[in-house]
PDB file of C-alpha atoms in Angstrom:
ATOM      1  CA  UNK A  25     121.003  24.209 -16.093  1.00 90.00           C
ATOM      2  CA  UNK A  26     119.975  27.663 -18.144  1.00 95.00           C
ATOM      3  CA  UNK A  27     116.432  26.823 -17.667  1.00 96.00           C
ATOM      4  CA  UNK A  28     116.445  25.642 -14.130  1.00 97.00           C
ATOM      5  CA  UNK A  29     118.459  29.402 -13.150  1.00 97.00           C
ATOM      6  CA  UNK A  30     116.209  31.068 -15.634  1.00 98.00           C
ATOM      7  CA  UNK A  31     112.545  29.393 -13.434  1.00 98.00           C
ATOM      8  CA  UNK A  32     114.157  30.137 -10.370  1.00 97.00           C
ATOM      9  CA  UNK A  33     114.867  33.834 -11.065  1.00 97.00           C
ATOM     10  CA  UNK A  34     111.443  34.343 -12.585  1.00 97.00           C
ATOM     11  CA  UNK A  35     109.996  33.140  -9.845  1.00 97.00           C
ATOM     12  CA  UNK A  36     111.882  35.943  -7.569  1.00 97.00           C
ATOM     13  CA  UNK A  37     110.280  38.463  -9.591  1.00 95.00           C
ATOM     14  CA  UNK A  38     107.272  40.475  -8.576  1.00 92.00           C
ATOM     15  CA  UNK A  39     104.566  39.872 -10.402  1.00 89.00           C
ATOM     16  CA  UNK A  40     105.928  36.790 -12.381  1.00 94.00           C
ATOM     17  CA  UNK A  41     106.399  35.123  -9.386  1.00 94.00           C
ATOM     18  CA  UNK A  42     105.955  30.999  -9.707  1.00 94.00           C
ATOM     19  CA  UNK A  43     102.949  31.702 -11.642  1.00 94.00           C
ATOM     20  CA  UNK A  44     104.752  32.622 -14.243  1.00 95.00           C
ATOM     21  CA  UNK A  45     108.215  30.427 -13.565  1.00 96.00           C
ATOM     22  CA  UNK A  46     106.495  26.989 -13.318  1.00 95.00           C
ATOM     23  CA  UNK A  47     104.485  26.741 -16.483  1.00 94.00           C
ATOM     24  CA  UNK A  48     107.916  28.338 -18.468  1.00 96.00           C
ATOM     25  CA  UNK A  49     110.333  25.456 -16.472  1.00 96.00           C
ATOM     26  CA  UNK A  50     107.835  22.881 -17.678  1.00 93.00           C
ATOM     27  CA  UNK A  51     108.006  24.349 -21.202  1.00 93.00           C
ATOM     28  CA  UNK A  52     111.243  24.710 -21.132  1.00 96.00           C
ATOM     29  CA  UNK A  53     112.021  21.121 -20.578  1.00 94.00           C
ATOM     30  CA  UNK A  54     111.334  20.635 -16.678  1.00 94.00           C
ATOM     31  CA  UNK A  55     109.256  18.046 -15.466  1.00 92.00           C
ATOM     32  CA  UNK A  56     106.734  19.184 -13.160  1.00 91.00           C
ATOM     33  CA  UNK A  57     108.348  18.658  -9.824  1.00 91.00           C
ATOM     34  CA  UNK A  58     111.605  20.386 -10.582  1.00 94.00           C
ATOM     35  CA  UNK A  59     109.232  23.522 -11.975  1.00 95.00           C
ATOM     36  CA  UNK A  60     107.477  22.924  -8.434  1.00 95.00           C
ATOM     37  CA  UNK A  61     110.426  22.973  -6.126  1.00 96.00           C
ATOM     38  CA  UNK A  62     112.904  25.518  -8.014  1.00 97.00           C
ATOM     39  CA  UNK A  63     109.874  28.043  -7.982  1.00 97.00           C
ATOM     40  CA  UNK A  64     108.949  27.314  -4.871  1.00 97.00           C
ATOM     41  CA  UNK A  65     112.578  28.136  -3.727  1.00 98.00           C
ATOM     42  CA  UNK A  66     112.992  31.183  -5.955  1.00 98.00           C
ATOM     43  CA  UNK A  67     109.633  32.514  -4.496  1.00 98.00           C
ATOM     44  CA  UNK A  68     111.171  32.333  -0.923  1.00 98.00           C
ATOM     45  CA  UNK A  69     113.994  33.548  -1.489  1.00 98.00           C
ATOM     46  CA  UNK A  70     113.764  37.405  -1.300  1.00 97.00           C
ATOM     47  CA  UNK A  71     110.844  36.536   1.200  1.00 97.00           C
ATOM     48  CA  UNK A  72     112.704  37.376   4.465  1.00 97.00           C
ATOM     49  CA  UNK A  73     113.974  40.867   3.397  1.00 96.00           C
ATOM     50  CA  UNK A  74     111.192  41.924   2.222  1.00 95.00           C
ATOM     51  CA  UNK A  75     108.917  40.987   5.769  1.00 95.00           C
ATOM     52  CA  UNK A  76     112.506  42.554   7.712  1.00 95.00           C
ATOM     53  CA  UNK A  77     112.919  45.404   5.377  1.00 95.00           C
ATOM     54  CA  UNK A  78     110.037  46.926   3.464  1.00 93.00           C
ATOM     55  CA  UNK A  79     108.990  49.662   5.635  1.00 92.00           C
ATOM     56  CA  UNK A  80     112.486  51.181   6.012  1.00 93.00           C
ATOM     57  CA  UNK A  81     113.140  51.248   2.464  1.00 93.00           C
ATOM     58  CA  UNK A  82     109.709  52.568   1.816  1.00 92.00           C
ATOM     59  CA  UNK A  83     110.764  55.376   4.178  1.00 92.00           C
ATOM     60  CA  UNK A  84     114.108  56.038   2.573  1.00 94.00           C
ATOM     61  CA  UNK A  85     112.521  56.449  -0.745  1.00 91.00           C
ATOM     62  CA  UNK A  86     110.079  58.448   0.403  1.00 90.00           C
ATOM     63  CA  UNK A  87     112.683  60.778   0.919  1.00 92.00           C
ATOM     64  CA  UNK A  88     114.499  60.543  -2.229  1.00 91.00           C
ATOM     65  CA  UNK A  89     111.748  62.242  -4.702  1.00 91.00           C
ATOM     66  CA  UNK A  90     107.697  62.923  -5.451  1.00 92.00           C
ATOM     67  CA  UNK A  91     107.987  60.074  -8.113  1.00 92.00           C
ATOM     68  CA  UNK A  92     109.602  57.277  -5.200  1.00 92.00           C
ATOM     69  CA  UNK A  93     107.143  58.952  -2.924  1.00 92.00           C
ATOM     70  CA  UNK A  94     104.128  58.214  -5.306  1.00 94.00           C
ATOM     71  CA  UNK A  95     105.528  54.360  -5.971  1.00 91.00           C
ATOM     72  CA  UNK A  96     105.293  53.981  -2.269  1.00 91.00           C
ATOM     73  CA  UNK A  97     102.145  55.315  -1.728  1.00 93.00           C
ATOM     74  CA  UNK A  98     100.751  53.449  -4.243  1.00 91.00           C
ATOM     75  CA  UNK A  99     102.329  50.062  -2.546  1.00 89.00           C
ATOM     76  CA  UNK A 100     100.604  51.144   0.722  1.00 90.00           C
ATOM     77  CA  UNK A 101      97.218  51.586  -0.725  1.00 90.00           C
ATOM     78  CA  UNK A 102      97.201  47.987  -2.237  1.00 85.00           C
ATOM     79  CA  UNK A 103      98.355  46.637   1.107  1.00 86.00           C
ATOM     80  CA  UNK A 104      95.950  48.654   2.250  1.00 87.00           C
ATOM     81  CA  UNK A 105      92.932  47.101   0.123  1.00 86.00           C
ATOM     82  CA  UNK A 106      94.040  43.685   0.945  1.00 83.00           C
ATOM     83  CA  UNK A 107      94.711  44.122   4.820  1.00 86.00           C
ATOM     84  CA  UNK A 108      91.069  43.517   5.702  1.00 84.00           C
ATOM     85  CA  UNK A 109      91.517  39.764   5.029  1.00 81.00           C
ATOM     86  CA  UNK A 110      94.566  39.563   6.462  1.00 86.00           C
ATOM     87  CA  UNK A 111      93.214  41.439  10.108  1.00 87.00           C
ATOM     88  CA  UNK A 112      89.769  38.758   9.907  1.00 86.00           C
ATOM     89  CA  UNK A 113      91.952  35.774   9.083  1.00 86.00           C
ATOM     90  CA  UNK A 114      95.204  36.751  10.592  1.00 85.00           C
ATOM     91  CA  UNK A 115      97.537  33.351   9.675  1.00 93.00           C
ATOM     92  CA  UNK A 116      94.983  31.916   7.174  1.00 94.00           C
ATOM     93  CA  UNK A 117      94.130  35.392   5.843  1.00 94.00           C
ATOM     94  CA  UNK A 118      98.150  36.139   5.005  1.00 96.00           C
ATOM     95  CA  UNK A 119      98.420  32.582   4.082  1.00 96.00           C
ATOM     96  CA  UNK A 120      95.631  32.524   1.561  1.00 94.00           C
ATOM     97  CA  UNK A 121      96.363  35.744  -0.147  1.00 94.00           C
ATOM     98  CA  UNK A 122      99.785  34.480  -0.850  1.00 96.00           C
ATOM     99  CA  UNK A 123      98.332  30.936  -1.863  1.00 96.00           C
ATOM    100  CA  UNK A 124      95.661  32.483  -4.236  1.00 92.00           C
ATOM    101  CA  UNK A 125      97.794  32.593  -7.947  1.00 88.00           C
ATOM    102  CA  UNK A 126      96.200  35.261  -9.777  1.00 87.00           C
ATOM    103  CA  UNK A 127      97.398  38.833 -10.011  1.00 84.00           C
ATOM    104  CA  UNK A 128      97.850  41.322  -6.844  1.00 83.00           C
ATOM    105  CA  UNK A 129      98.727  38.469  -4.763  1.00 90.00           C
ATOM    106  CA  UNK A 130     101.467  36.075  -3.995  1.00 93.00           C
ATOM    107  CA  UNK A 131     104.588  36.861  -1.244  1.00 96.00           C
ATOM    108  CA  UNK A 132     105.520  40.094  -2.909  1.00 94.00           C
ATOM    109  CA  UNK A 133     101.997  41.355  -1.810  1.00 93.00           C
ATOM    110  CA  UNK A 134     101.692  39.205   1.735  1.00 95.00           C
ATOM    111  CA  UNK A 135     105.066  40.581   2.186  1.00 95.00           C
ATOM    112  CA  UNK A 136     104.240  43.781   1.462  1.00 94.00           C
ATOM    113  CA  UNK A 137     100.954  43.555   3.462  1.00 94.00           C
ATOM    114  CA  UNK A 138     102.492  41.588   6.432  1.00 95.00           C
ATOM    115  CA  UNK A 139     105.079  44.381   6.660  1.00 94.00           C
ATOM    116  CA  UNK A 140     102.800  47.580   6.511  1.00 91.00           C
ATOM    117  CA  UNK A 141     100.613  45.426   8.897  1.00 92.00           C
ATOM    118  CA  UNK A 142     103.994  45.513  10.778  1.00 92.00           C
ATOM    119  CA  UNK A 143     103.141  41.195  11.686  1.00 93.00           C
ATOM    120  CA  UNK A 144     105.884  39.437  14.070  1.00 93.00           C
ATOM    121  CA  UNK A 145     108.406  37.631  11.185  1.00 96.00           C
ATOM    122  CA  UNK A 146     107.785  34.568  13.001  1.00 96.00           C
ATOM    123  CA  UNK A 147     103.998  35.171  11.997  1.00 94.00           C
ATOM    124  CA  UNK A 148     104.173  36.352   8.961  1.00 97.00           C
ATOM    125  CA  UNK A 149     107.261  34.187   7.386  1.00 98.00           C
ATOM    126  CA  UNK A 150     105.213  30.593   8.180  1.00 98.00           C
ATOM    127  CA  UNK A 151     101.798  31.782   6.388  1.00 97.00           C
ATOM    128  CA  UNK A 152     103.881  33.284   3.268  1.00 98.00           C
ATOM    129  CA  UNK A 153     106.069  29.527   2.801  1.00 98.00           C
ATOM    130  CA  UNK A 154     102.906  27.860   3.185  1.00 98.00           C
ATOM    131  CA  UNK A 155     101.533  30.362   0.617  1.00 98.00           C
ATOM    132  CA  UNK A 156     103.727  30.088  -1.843  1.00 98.00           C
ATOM    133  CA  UNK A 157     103.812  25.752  -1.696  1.00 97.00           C
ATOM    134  CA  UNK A 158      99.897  25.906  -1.745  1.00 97.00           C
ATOM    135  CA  UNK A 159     100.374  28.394  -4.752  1.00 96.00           C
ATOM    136  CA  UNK A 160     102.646  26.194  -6.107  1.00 96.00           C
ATOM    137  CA  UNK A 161     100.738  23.144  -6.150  1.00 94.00           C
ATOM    138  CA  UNK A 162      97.657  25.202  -7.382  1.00 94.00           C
ATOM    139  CA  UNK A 163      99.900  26.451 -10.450  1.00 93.00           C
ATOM    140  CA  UNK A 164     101.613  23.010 -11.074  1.00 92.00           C
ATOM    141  CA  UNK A 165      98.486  20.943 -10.784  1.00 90.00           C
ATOM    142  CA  UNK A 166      96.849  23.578 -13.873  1.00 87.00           C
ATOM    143  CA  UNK A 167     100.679  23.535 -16.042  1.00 83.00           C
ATOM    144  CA  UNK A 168      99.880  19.532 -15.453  1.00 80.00           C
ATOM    145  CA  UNK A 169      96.578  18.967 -16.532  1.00 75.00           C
ATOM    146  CA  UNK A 170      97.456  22.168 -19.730  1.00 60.00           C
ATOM    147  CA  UNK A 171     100.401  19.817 -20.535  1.00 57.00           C
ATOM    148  CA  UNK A 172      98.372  17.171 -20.773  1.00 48.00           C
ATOM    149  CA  UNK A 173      95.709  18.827 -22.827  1.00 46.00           C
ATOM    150  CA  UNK A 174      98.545  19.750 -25.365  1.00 46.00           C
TER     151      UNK A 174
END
């Protein structure tokens, strides 16, 4: 039970995200599918809020101090950099920046750039769950053929 909490936190974590959460379930004791689908779930989770909410907490804490103010202009500029793909692909671009598993994407970034990008939620939420179970797969299929390296 520890471990299954423990991969689906991780992957609600920025940065971590499942790329991180479903090689440590497997580790840990998780068979691949149960990695898979607890990630998958923890990745989703905070999802929502951040599409809904991002901007106006952004704004808030640009208010609050020059440090907050600095974070969130330094969130802007990497939505920024990856907004091109995202305005050429639209769906597929969001989609595929989330489903791409190496660092500076996942949701927390498609999130961040669907929000900046201010994208309808009924846009945006579809190509970040799609995202995340192609990034998901991607991950699993590479903890998979590791674990059976090992």
């Amino acid at each position: 039970m520890r471990v299954a909490l423990t991969t689906l936190f991780m992957a609600m974590v920025p940065v971590i995200e499942l790329r991180g959460a479903i090689p440590y379930g497997v580790v840990e004791g998780l068979s691949v599918s149960q990695a898979l689908i607890l990630s998958i779930i923890g990745n989703l989770i905070p999802v929502p809020a951040l599409i809904i909410f991002t901007k106006r907490v952004f704004a808030w804490l640009r208010t609050k101090s020059e440090g907050l103010n600095a974070f969130v202009c330094k969130m802007e500029a990497k939505a920024e950099s990856k907004k091109e793909t995202v305005e050429k692909y639209e769906f597929f671009g969001l989609m595929l920046l989330v489903a791409i598993p190496l660092p500076g994407t996942g949701a927390w970034t498609g999130c961040l750039v669907a929000a900046m990008m201010e994208l309808d939620f009924k846009k945006a939420f579809p190509a970040v769950v799609l995202g995340v179970v192609i990034a998901g797969l991607i991950v699993s299929w590479l903890t998979f053929g590791v674990k059976m390296i090992a």
